[in-house]
Amino acid sequence: MAAKNISITVKIWRQANETAKGCLETYALKEISTDMSFLEMLDVLNEQLTLAGKDPVVFDHDCREGICGMCGAVVDGIAHGPERGTTLCQLHMRHFKDGQVICIEPFRAKAFPLVRDLMVDRSAFDRIIQAGGFVSMNTGSAPDANTVSVPQQQAEQAMDAAACIGCGACVASCPNAAAMLFTSAKISQLPLCPKGDLNGNVGPCPW
Ligand code: FES
């Protein structure tokens, strides 16, 4: 589909910190290419805000390739926006219409305290991981590059469960803000990965 430019209006949640009062602020954007990703559209907005001497919108992102799980916001009431199986960084502006008004809010869950604007603290996920496992380090020489720590089929099963990239959209979408999807994905993934025993030997998890 050939790219075209659209004009949109975005209503974005602005909040200076966890305890400050927040509100939706409205911004008009012109000449947004339909080839842009949603985050690139926010980059354009932030450039405009910065040039106008205003604070840019704070939002999480890292890989912008749909693999790291860092990005995320609620777009028109849906975590990561309207496209199924698509992270915010992989959502493209071609899915929006010229003249559309788009509402953008942070993931809302008590376990994800708001840091600023669209950025939330998802370290609760780190604590879930920390609570359920251990790491042992064999500080000897590096293992052979062709060492097979776990059988191939087991590694593939772990990779299937690793499809959960820990973005937190399940928490933001759940009426109870539960992290059961994330937790079950990690319980399925991590025990299949190589684990060290207390003697420093690395092999399949003994659980
Ligand atoms: S920025 Fe990495 S998944 Fe979106």
Coordinates of N, CA, C and O and ligand atoms in Angstrom, one line a residue, residues 39 60-72 80 87-90 165 167, ligand 1:
L39 N 5.3 4.6 17.4 CA 6.4 5.3 18.2 C 7.0 6.4 17.4 O 7.4 7.5 18.0
D60 N 8.0 4.4 27.1 CA 9.0 3.3 27.1 C 9.2 2.8 25.7 O 8.3 2.6 24.9
H61 N 10.5 2.5 25.4 CA 10.8 1.8 24.1 C 12.2 1.3 24.2 O 13.0 1.8 25.0
D62 N 12.6 0.4 23.3 CA 14.0 -0.1 23.2 C 14.2 -0.6 21.8 O 14.6 0.1 20.9
C63 N 13.9 -1.9 21.6 CA 14.2 -2.5 20.3 C 13.5 -1.9 19.1 O 14.0 -1.9 18.0
R64 N 12.3 -1.5 19.3 CA 11.4 -1.1 18.2 C 11.2 -2.2 17.2 O 11.0 -1.9 16.0
E65 N 11.4 -3.4 17.5 CA 11.3 -4.5 16.6 C 10.3 -5.6 17.1 O 10.2 -6.7 16.6
G66 N 9.6 -5.3 18.2 CA 8.6 -6.2 18.7 C 9.1 -7.4 19.4 O 8.5 -8.4 19.5
I67 N 10.4 -7.3 19.9 CA 11.0 -8.5 20.6 C 11.3 -8.2 22.1 O 11.5 -9.2 22.8
C68 N 11.5 -7.0 22.5 CA 12.1 -6.8 23.8 C 11.0 -6.6 24.9 O 11.3 -6.8 26.1
G69 N 9.8 -6.2 24.5 CA 8.7 -6.0 25.5 C 8.8 -4.7 26.3 O 8.1 -4.5 27.3
M70 N 9.6 -3.8 25.9 CA 9.7 -2.5 26.6 C 8.6 -1.5 26.3 O 8.2 -0.7 27.2
C71 N 8.1 -1.5 25.1 CA 7.1 -0.5 24.7 C 5.7 -0.9 25.2 O 5.5 -2.1 25.6
G72 N 4.8 0.0 25.2 CA 3.4 -0.3 25.6 C 2.7 0.9 26.1 O 3.2 1.7 26.8
H80 N -1.6 -1.9 23.6 CA -0.8 -2.0 22.3 C -1.6 -1.6 21.1 O -1.1 -1.7 20.0
T87 N 2.9 -5.4 18.9 CA 3.3 -4.4 19.9 C 3.2 -3.0 19.4 O 3.1 -2.8 18.2
L88 N 3.2 -2.1 20.3 CA 3.0 -0.7 20.0 C 4.1 -0.2 19.0 O 3.8 0.6 18.0
C89 N 5.3 -0.7 19.1 CA 6.4 -0.3 18.2 C 6.2 -0.9 16.8 O 6.7 -0.4 15.8
Q90 N 5.4 -1.9 16.7 CA 5.1 -2.5 15.4 C 3.8 -2.1 14.8 O 3.4 -2.5 13.7
I165 N 7.0 -11.8 25.8 CA 8.1 -10.9 25.9 C 8.1 -10.0 27.1 O 8.8 -9.1 27.3
C167 N 5.8 -7.8 28.3 CA 5.5 -6.4 28.1 C 4.5 -5.9 29.1 O 4.5 -4.7 29.4
Ligands
FES1 S1 10.3 -1.5 21.8 FE1 10.9 -3.6 22.0 S2 9.0 -4.7 21.7 FE2 8.4 -2.6 21.3

